[in-house]
């Protein structure tokens, strides 16, 4: 059965992730970050083949979004900050005095939303790469991008084993439960110990698989030092779509960096010209 | 010219004090087919890795002595050069295949060696032909059966046209038909192309008629190196080391072993009704309309070809998978009504890979884990753990870390850890994988004895007809997810059509 030809070349996918990763770090405005996130969602929909993938993506997004917003809401320590909800009042015995009260801050929630949009954009593009790229194409692309052979192989192997790790993790967790273990119970120490113990067979399995695969590819002449001398059965060429996408994204990144630098100079009194006022406003409001 | 010459070879792994390879001297002539056998942990896999140069090039530890391929010491030449002369096929195809498509996998080695594209294409065609997979070039590897995957792995090394082929337990994950296919391809490569073969296996019977030389290893040494015609004249050395004997032993003992026990009651313990299960990523049912009952005290074998649904069925019985349709009841309780932790003590499972169960720091903690979760009082817990350790001969290694043990011992620990919960139904998935005859017999003897004594039930999945004949009261044959036979092993194995259909004919 022939494999469907991917829309984007593997190098394009990697460059897209790298450029978008930089872009979302540079952007501060929720609306601009939302646009990036929605664009990444559009990209990943072309790679989703099964309901399981969709479910996995939604679980990832839920937990990262919830975790970041919740943690930033509570632990936000910049000023000004406005208390929205008090979880533990200051006068609460011991914990209240010790922590100075535990509150959820409005600015923290806002900051959490921004951070989750940044993180989720990169996460979604990562999922797109994993679900739409064959390991050998990824290895080839990383080599073409001059990534050191050892690192390229490590990345590729890690992605190759994701389904195996998921299935073995499920087997380990279920078998522990079948031996009477409950992850959610009042004895927190026992629960944590159980979770830590479950890592042991998962880790051991990963090491064993990686060792075997490493030996298998080395036995077939693969060496991280000689990846540049490899030939390839399949030639991989970037097409017009690839070049256009990389060019547009690079241009966006350059523009955003340029505008941010200009705004930084203006805000810190280093450089100001009146005819750039519109640019300063655009940068502050939109970017 | 002598293609392989090994002189005074010693090798010690970094974390060990005693050498795993202990003064090996041997040589192989061109075109030889060597059967390398020995008990689990004797050093077979390490020896093969020393021959192809993975040791010392990709391994720490201390290697002394020499392995010469065509008079060149493999430890002094790059691994990429050695791999053009010597290729190694590993045990589990899933661990060695790297690409998504068959042709990419076969091309991988050639690409590493810098072959031009047209040459790679020629070699792919040739290699696929050699392993009987013509027309498979564009197929996805994850859609292939276990036997086909191992053939792809074999093709990927055949494409490199090595002079020497090393095979490390290449059939341990395969059903008898796939095993026969792989071995006949290897024999063909040996006789028609003249490739020198060294095949490491526990399954002496399957390979003895193919080889012309036999090496028997014990504690890192080759303790027997004879032509095939002489090697099996005195089988006492094989018997003493617990290695599978070339010819079947008298079967009267086996029959006595099973018939000395009898089912103590006819109480139905497990009832399966119209079970269907389909994996989310699959288009076909892994299990289709399966119904049967199992009584207390029965030992039941589930047999069928690779991918027939044996493991899926065990997982459904254990409650690890939820059926799409149908019902599983244990002691008249619907399994779906119980959470997994509530099934502890009713059903226990040991996977084909026992390492997935081993999570504690010591063997004692591992055995203790289940009963402790069931909140057994400390004095009872202590007595129970000691009793189980004693039953499975683990007392001496109770304080050892499970991962530091041999494969056979690890499986025994996994079985003991599951057994400590005294489940009414004990499920065991392919106990033969990676086990030598002695370890396997010890394990099954102990388990069956305890199971029958306590009037519990054992259900095991296997490809091994002898194991079923020896231990099972009843066999279920599964073919493409459907139950096609439920009855005694004797009548199943005398039906030629049935065992051929289930790929159990070697």
PDB file of N, CA and C in Angstrom, chain B residues 184-261:
ATOM      1  N   UNK B 184      13.892 -22.006   6.462  1.00  0.00           N
ATOM      2  CA  UNK B 184      14.149 -22.529   5.110  1.00  0.00           C
ATOM      3  C   UNK B 184      14.806 -21.463   4.233  1.00  0.00           C
ATOM      4  N   UNK B 185      14.486 -20.189   4.456  1.00  0.00           N
ATOM      5  CA  UNK B 185      15.163 -19.124   3.699  1.00  0.00           C
ATOM      6  C   UNK B 185      16.646 -19.086   4.078  1.00  0.00           C
ATOM      7  N   UNK B 186      16.902 -19.204   5.381  1.00  0.00           N
ATOM      8  CA  UNK B 186      18.295 -19.171   5.846  1.00  0.00           C
ATOM      9  C   UNK B 186      19.071 -20.350   5.253  1.00  0.00           C
ATOM     10  N   UNK B 187      18.437 -21.512   5.249  1.00  0.00           N
ATOM     11  CA  UNK B 187      19.106 -22.697   4.699  1.00  0.00           C
ATOM     12  C   UNK B 187      19.391 -22.510   3.206  1.00  0.00           C
ATOM     13  N   UNK B 188      18.417 -21.906   2.529  1.00  0.00           N
ATOM     14  CA  UNK B 188      18.572 -21.642   1.093  1.00  0.00           C
ATOM     15  C   UNK B 188      19.749 -20.687   0.838  1.00  0.00           C
ATOM     16  N   UNK B 189      19.851 -19.651   1.675  1.00  0.00           N
ATOM     17  CA  UNK B 189      20.958 -18.703   1.534  1.00  0.00           C
ATOM     18  C   UNK B 189      22.285 -19.423   1.766  1.00  0.00           C
ATOM     19  N   UNK B 190      22.253 -20.375   2.681  1.00  0.00           N
ATOM     20  CA  UNK B 190      23.458 -21.133   3.024  1.00  0.00           C
ATOM     21  C   UNK B 190      23.872 -22.071   1.886  1.00  0.00           C
ATOM     22  N   UNK B 191      22.908 -22.796   1.336  1.00  0.00           N
ATOM     23  CA  UNK B 191      23.265 -23.805   0.322  1.00  0.00           C
ATOM     24  C   UNK B 191      23.414 -23.201  -1.081  1.00  0.00           C
ATOM     25  N   UNK B 192      22.541 -22.254  -1.422  1.00  0.00           N
ATOM     26  CA  UNK B 192      22.557 -21.744  -2.800  1.00  0.00           C
ATOM     27  C   UNK B 192      23.572 -20.622  -3.007  1.00  0.00           C
ATOM     28  N   UNK B 193      23.705 -19.739  -2.018  1.00  0.00           N
ATOM     29  CA  UNK B 193      24.631 -18.613  -2.190  1.00  0.00           C
ATOM     30  C   UNK B 193      25.942 -18.871  -1.455  1.00  0.00           C
ATOM     31  N   UNK B 194      25.907 -19.831  -0.550  1.00  0.00           N
ATOM     32  CA  UNK B 194      27.130 -20.181   0.172  1.00  0.00           C
ATOM     33  C   UNK B 194      27.417 -19.285   1.367  1.00  0.00           C
ATOM     34  N   UNK B 195      26.385 -18.603   1.874  1.00  0.00           N
ATOM     35  CA  UNK B 195      26.591 -17.751   3.048  1.00  0.00           C
ATOM     36  C   UNK B 195      26.859 -18.637   4.270  1.00  0.00           C
ATOM     37  N   UNK B 196      27.862 -18.247   5.042  1.00  0.00           N
ATOM     38  CA  UNK B 196      28.157 -18.957   6.286  1.00  0.00           C
ATOM     39  C   UNK B 196      27.144 -18.494   7.341  1.00  0.00           C
ATOM     40  N   UNK B 197      26.576 -19.457   8.068  1.00  0.00           N
ATOM     41  CA  UNK B 197      25.503 -19.114   9.017  1.00  0.00           C
ATOM     42  C   UNK B 197      25.880 -19.559  10.429  1.00  0.00           C
ATOM     43  N   UNK B 198      25.666 -18.669  11.388  1.00  0.00           N
ATOM     44  CA  UNK B 198      25.741 -19.057  12.808  1.00  0.00           C
ATOM     45  C   UNK B 198      24.387 -18.682  13.412  1.00  0.00           C
ATOM     46  N   UNK B 199      23.642 -19.682  13.853  1.00  0.00           N
ATOM     47  CA  UNK B 199      22.289 -19.429  14.348  1.00  0.00           C
ATOM     48  C   UNK B 199      22.197 -19.817  15.829  1.00  0.00           C
ATOM     49  N   UNK B 200      21.946 -18.823  16.668  1.00  0.00           N
ATOM     50  CA  UNK B 200      21.811 -19.083  18.103  1.00  0.00           C
ATOM     51  C   UNK B 200      20.359 -19.326  18.429  1.00  0.00           C
ATOM     52  N   UNK B 201      20.079 -20.428  19.110  1.00  0.00           N
ATOM     53  CA  UNK B 201      18.690 -20.740  19.469  1.00  0.00           C
ATOM     54  C   UNK B 201      18.632 -21.738  20.615  1.00  0.00           C
ATOM     55  N   UNK B 202      17.468 -21.736  21.288  1.00  0.00           N
ATOM     56  CA  UNK B 202      17.184 -22.784  22.270  1.00  0.00           C
ATOM     57  C   UNK B 202      16.505 -23.965  21.584  1.00  0.00           C
ATOM     58  N   UNK B 203      15.938 -23.674  20.417  1.00  0.00           N
ATOM     59  CA  UNK B 203      15.094 -24.682  19.763  1.00  0.00           C
ATOM     60  C   UNK B 203      15.946 -25.597  18.868  1.00  0.00           C
ATOM     61  N   UNK B 204      16.636 -26.488  19.519  1.00  0.00           N
ATOM     62  CA  UNK B 204      17.578 -27.373  18.834  1.00  0.00           C
ATOM     63  C   UNK B 204      16.879 -28.234  17.790  1.00  0.00           C
ATOM     64  N   UNK B 205      15.699 -28.712  18.147  1.00  0.00           N
ATOM     65  CA  UNK B 205      14.988 -29.634  17.250  1.00  0.00           C
ATOM     66  C   UNK B 205      14.695 -29.015  15.891  1.00  0.00           C
ATOM     67  N   UNK B 206      14.407 -27.709  15.913  1.00  0.00           N
ATOM     68  CA  UNK B 206      14.033 -27.055  14.656  1.00  0.00           C
ATOM     69  C   UNK B 206      15.234 -26.849  13.727  1.00  0.00           C
ATOM     70  N   UNK B 207      16.419 -26.796  14.290  1.00  0.00           N
ATOM     71  CA  UNK B 207      17.587 -26.410  13.492  1.00  0.00           C
ATOM     72  C   UNK B 207      18.565 -27.566  13.264  1.00  0.00           C
ATOM     73  N   UNK B 208      18.432 -28.610  14.083  1.00  0.00           N
ATOM     74  CA  UNK B 208      19.453 -29.672  14.044  1.00  0.00           C
ATOM     75  C   UNK B 208      19.622 -30.292  12.657  1.00  0.00           C
ATOM     76  N   UNK B 209      18.540 -30.399  11.891  1.00  0.00           N
ATOM     77  CA  UNK B 209      18.641 -31.028  10.578  1.00  0.00           C
ATOM     78  C   UNK B 209      19.170 -30.060   9.513  1.00  0.00           C
ATOM     79  N   UNK B 210      19.274 -28.773   9.858  1.00  0.00           N
ATOM     80  CA  UNK B 210      19.750 -27.785   8.879  1.00  0.00           C
ATOM     81  C   UNK B 210      21.246 -27.538   8.999  1.00  0.00           C
ATOM     82  N   UNK B 211      21.790 -27.745  10.200  1.00  0.00           N
ATOM     83  CA  UNK B 211      23.189 -27.340  10.445  1.00  0.00           C
ATOM     84  C   UNK B 211      24.161 -28.462  10.102  1.00  0.00           C
ATOM     85  N   UNK B 212      25.426 -28.090   9.962  1.00  0.00           N
ATOM     86  CA  UNK B 212      26.450 -29.121   9.787  1.00  0.00           C
ATOM     87  C   UNK B 212      27.462 -29.104  10.941  1.00  0.00           C
ATOM     88  N   UNK B 213      27.259 -28.168  11.870  1.00  0.00           N
ATOM     89  CA  UNK B 213      28.154 -28.088  13.020  1.00  0.00           C
ATOM     90  C   UNK B 213      27.351 -27.602  14.226  1.00  0.00           C
ATOM     91  N   UNK B 214      27.725 -28.072  15.409  1.00  0.00           N
ATOM     92  CA  UNK B 214      26.996 -27.684  16.624  1.00  0.00           C
ATOM     93  C   UNK B 214      27.983 -27.141  17.650  1.00  0.00           C
ATOM     94  N   UNK B 215      27.657 -25.959  18.175  1.00  0.00           N
ATOM     95  CA  UNK B 215      28.420 -25.395  19.299  1.00  0.00           C
ATOM     96  C   UNK B 215      27.470 -25.356  20.487  1.00  0.00           C
ATOM     97  N   UNK B 216      27.929 -25.899  21.604  1.00  0.00           N
ATOM     98  CA  UNK B 216      27.136 -25.826  22.830  1.00  0.00           C
ATOM     99  C   UNK B 216      27.888 -24.925  23.808  1.00  0.00           C
ATOM    100  N   UNK B 217      27.218 -23.886  24.266  1.00  0.00           N
ATOM    101  CA  UNK B 217      27.873 -22.942  25.182  1.00  0.00           C
ATOM    102  C   UNK B 217      27.377 -23.131  26.601  1.00  0.00           C
ATOM    103  N   UNK B 218      28.286 -22.925  27.538  1.00  0.00           N
ATOM    104  CA  UNK B 218      27.915 -22.968  28.955  1.00  0.00           C
ATOM    105  C   UNK B 218      28.851 -22.029  29.706  1.00  0.00           C
ATOM    106  N   UNK B 219      28.272 -21.108  30.443  1.00  0.00           N
ATOM    107  CA  UNK B 219      29.026 -20.137  31.244  1.00  0.00           C
ATOM    108  C   UNK B 219      30.149 -19.469  30.431  1.00  0.00           C
ATOM    109  N   UNK B 220      29.808 -19.054  29.238  1.00  0.00           N
ATOM    110  CA  UNK B 220      30.741 -18.286  28.419  1.00  0.00           C
ATOM    111  C   UNK B 220      31.774 -19.098  27.673  1.00  0.00           C
ATOM    112  N   UNK B 221      31.683 -20.421  27.767  1.00  0.00           N
ATOM    113  CA  UNK B 221      32.664 -21.266  27.069  1.00  0.00           C
ATOM    114  C   UNK B 221      31.954 -22.141  26.041  1.00  0.00           C
ATOM    115  N   UNK B 222      32.673 -22.493  24.998  1.00  0.00           N
ATOM    116  CA  UNK B 222      32.118 -23.495  24.076  1.00  0.00           C
ATOM    117  C   UNK B 222      32.543 -24.854  24.615  1.00  0.00           C
ATOM    118  N   UNK B 223      31.568 -25.572  25.171  1.00  0.00           N
ATOM    119  CA  UNK B 223      31.928 -26.842  25.801  1.00  0.00           C
ATOM    120  C   UNK B 223      31.723 -28.025  24.853  1.00  0.00           C
ATOM    121  N   UNK B 224      31.153 -27.769  23.698  1.00  0.00           N
ATOM    122  CA  UNK B 224      31.030 -28.835  22.697  1.00  0.00           C
ATOM    123  C   UNK B 224      31.110 -28.200  21.318  1.00  0.00           C
ATOM    124  N   UNK B 225      32.002 -28.688  20.483  1.00  0.00           N
ATOM    125  CA  UNK B 225      32.162 -28.180  19.119  1.00  0.00           C
ATOM    126  C   UNK B 225      32.381 -29.384  18.217  1.00  0.00           C
ATOM    127  N   UNK B 226      31.291 -29.852  17.623  1.00  0.00           N
ATOM    128  CA  UNK B 226      31.368 -31.086  16.836  1.00  0.00           C
ATOM    129  C   UNK B 226      30.546 -30.972  15.558  1.00  0.00           C
ATOM    130  N   UNK B 227      30.881 -31.795  14.553  1.00  0.00           N
ATOM    131  CA  UNK B 227      29.996 -31.853  13.380  1.00  0.00           C
ATOM    132  C   UNK B 227      28.620 -32.357  13.809  1.00  0.00           C
ATOM    133  N   UNK B 228      27.612 -31.969  13.056  1.00  0.00           N
ATOM    134  CA  UNK B 228      26.231 -32.309  13.432  1.00  0.00           C
ATOM    135  C   UNK B 228      26.056 -33.822  13.599  1.00  0.00           C
ATOM    136  N   UNK B 229      26.726 -34.598  12.742  1.00  0.00           N
ATOM    137  CA  UNK B 229      26.545 -36.050  12.776  1.00  0.00           C
ATOM    138  C   UNK B 229      27.035 -36.657  14.089  1.00  0.00           C
ATOM    139  N   UNK B 230      28.002 -35.993  14.737  1.00  0.00           N
ATOM    140  CA  UNK B 230      28.548 -36.555  15.979  1.00  0.00           C
ATOM    141  C   UNK B 230      27.954 -35.882  17.228  1.00  0.00           C
ATOM    142  N   UNK B 231      27.481 -34.659  17.053  1.00  0.00           N
ATOM    143  CA  UNK B 231      27.106 -33.852  18.222  1.00  0.00           C
ATOM    144  C   UNK B 231      26.010 -34.471  19.070  1.00  0.00           C
ATOM    145  N   UNK B 232      25.075 -35.144  18.424  1.00  0.00           N
ATOM    146  CA  UNK B 232      23.912 -35.629  19.169  1.00  0.00           C
ATOM    147  C   UNK B 232      23.979 -37.120  19.498  1.00  0.00           C
ATOM    148  N   UNK B 233      25.169 -37.705  19.311  1.00  0.00           N
ATOM    149  CA  UNK B 233      25.289 -39.132  19.640  1.00  0.00           C
ATOM    150  C   UNK B 233      25.145 -39.351  21.145  1.00  0.00           C
ATOM    151  N   UNK B 234      25.718 -38.447  21.913  1.00  0.00           N
ATOM    152  CA  UNK B 234      25.554 -38.525  23.364  1.00  0.00           C
ATOM    153  C   UNK B 234      24.819 -37.250  23.810  1.00  0.00           C
ATOM    154  N   UNK B 235      23.587 -37.433  24.212  1.00  0.00           N
ATOM    155  CA  UNK B 235      22.776 -36.247  24.543  1.00  0.00           C
ATOM    156  C   UNK B 235      22.866 -35.864  26.031  1.00  0.00           C
ATOM    157  N   UNK B 236      23.691 -36.597  26.763  1.00  0.00           N
ATOM    158  CA  UNK B 236      23.725 -36.343  28.217  1.00  0.00           C
ATOM    159  C   UNK B 236      24.173 -34.914  28.531  1.00  0.00           C
ATOM    160  N   UNK B 237      25.115 -34.416  27.765  1.00  0.00           N
ATOM    161  CA  UNK B 237      25.605 -33.047  28.039  1.00  0.00           C
ATOM    162  C   UNK B 237      24.494 -32.006  27.811  1.00  0.00           C
ATOM    163  N   UNK B 238      23.675 -32.250  26.794  1.00  0.00           N
ATOM    164  CA  UNK B 238      22.543 -31.337  26.533  1.00  0.00           C
ATOM    165  C   UNK B 238      21.555 -31.416  27.700  1.00  0.00           C
ATOM    166  N   UNK B 239      21.305 -32.660  28.128  1.00  0.00           N
ATOM    167  CA  UNK B 239      20.344 -32.883  29.211  1.00  0.00           C
ATOM    168  C   UNK B 239      20.843 -32.232  30.499  1.00  0.00           C
ATOM    169  N   UNK B 240      22.130 -32.403  30.778  1.00  0.00           N
ATOM    170  CA  UNK B 240      22.692 -31.840  32.017  1.00  0.00           C
ATOM    171  C   UNK B 240      22.598 -30.322  32.055  1.00  0.00           C
ATOM    172  N   UNK B 241      22.740 -29.702  30.894  1.00  0.00           N
ATOM    173  CA  UNK B 241      22.693 -28.229  30.850  1.00  0.00           C
ATOM    174  C   UNK B 241      21.271 -27.703  30.678  1.00  0.00           C
ATOM    175  N   UNK B 242      20.321 -28.608  30.583  1.00  0.00           N
ATOM    176  CA  UNK B 242      18.922 -28.186  30.455  1.00  0.00           C
ATOM    177  C   UNK B 242      18.587 -27.635  29.085  1.00  0.00           C
ATOM    178  N   UNK B 243      19.360 -28.055  28.087  1.00  0.00           N
ATOM    179  CA  UNK B 243      19.111 -27.578  26.721  1.00  0.00           C
ATOM    180  C   UNK B 243      18.155 -28.555  26.037  1.00  0.00           C
ATOM    181  N   UNK B 244      17.306 -28.017  25.160  1.00  0.00           N
ATOM    182  CA  UNK B 244      16.347 -28.870  24.445  1.00  0.00           C
ATOM    183  C   UNK B 244      17.083 -29.985  23.722  1.00  0.00           C
ATOM    184  N   UNK B 245      16.539 -31.187  23.841  1.00  0.00           N
ATOM    185  CA  UNK B 245      17.184 -32.322  23.192  1.00  0.00           C
ATOM    186  C   UNK B 245      16.776 -32.399  21.738  1.00  0.00           C
ATOM    187  N   UNK B 246      17.695 -32.896  20.904  1.00  0.00           N
ATOM    188  CA  UNK B 246      17.385 -32.917  19.472  1.00  0.00           C
ATOM    189  C   UNK B 246      16.195 -33.789  19.119  1.00  0.00           C
ATOM    190  N   UNK B 247      16.028 -34.913  19.807  1.00  0.00           N
ATOM    191  CA  UNK B 247      14.893 -35.783  19.504  1.00  0.00           C
ATOM    192  C   UNK B 247      13.896 -35.696  20.654  1.00  0.00           C
ATOM    193  N   UNK B 248      12.587 -35.867  20.355  1.00  0.00           N
ATOM    194  CA  UNK B 248      11.602 -35.797  21.444  1.00  0.00           C
ATOM    195  C   UNK B 248      11.850 -36.904  22.460  1.00  0.00           C
ATOM    196  N   UNK B 249      11.677 -36.544  23.742  1.00  0.00           N
ATOM    197  CA  UNK B 249      11.822 -37.558  24.786  1.00  0.00           C
ATOM    198  C   UNK B 249      10.588 -38.446  24.792  1.00  0.00           C
ATOM    199  N   UNK B 250      10.697 -39.524  25.553  1.00  0.00           N
ATOM    200  CA  UNK B 250       9.535 -40.403  25.709  1.00  0.00           C
ATOM    201  C   UNK B 250       8.356 -39.585  26.218  1.00  0.00           C
ATOM    202  N   UNK B 251       7.241 -39.776  25.587  1.00  0.00           N
ATOM    203  CA  UNK B 251       6.095 -38.950  25.962  1.00  0.00           C
ATOM    204  C   UNK B 251       5.296 -39.528  27.128  1.00  0.00           C
ATOM    205  N   UNK B 252       5.639 -40.777  27.545  1.00  0.00           N
ATOM    206  CA  UNK B 252       4.851 -41.402  28.606  1.00  0.00           C
ATOM    207  C   UNK B 252       4.881 -40.559  29.886  1.00  0.00           C
ATOM    208  N   UNK B 253       6.071 -39.978  30.185  1.00  0.00           N
ATOM    209  CA  UNK B 253       6.193 -39.168  31.401  1.00  0.00           C
ATOM    210  C   UNK B 253       5.260 -37.974  31.360  1.00  0.00           C
ATOM    211  N   UNK B 254       5.194 -37.379  30.144  1.00  0.00           N
ATOM    212  CA  UNK B 254       4.370 -36.188  29.998  1.00  0.00           C
ATOM    213  C   UNK B 254       2.905 -36.504  30.284  1.00  0.00           C
ATOM    214  N   UNK B 255       2.484 -37.637  29.726  1.00  0.00           N
ATOM    215  CA  UNK B 255       1.089 -38.008  29.892  1.00  0.00           C
ATOM    216  C   UNK B 255       0.804 -38.268  31.372  1.00  0.00           C
ATOM    217  N   UNK B 256       1.793 -38.992  31.980  1.00  0.00           N
ATOM    218  CA  UNK B 256       1.621 -39.282  33.407  1.00  0.00           C
ATOM    219  C   UNK B 256       1.540 -37.984  34.201  1.00  0.00           C
ATOM    220  N   UNK B 257       2.403 -37.033  33.792  1.00  0.00           N
ATOM    221  CA  UNK B 257       2.443 -35.767  34.509  1.00  0.00           C
ATOM    222  C   UNK B 257       1.057 -35.129  34.560  1.00  0.00           C
ATOM    223  N   UNK B 258       0.392 -35.115  33.382  1.00  0.00           N
ATOM    224  CA  UNK B 258      -0.897 -34.460  33.343  1.00  0.00           C
ATOM    225  C   UNK B 258      -2.002 -35.325  33.958  1.00  0.00           C
ATOM    226  N   UNK B 259      -1.910 -36.665  33.632  1.00  0.00           N
ATOM    227  CA  UNK B 259      -3.011 -37.516  34.087  1.00  0.00           C
ATOM    228  C   UNK B 259      -2.958 -37.778  35.587  1.00  0.00           C
ATOM    229  N   UNK B 260      -1.789 -37.507  36.214  1.00  0.00           N
ATOM    230  CA  UNK B 260      -1.708 -37.707  37.655  1.00  0.00           C
ATOM    231  C   UNK B 260      -2.582 -36.689  38.392  1.00  0.00           C
ATOM    232  N   UNK B 261      -2.912 -35.616  37.681  1.00  0.00           N
ATOM    233  CA  UNK B 261      -3.811 -34.629  38.263  1.00  0.00           C
ATOM    234  C   UNK B 261      -5.200 -34.830  37.664  1.00  0.00           C
TER     235      UNK B 261
END
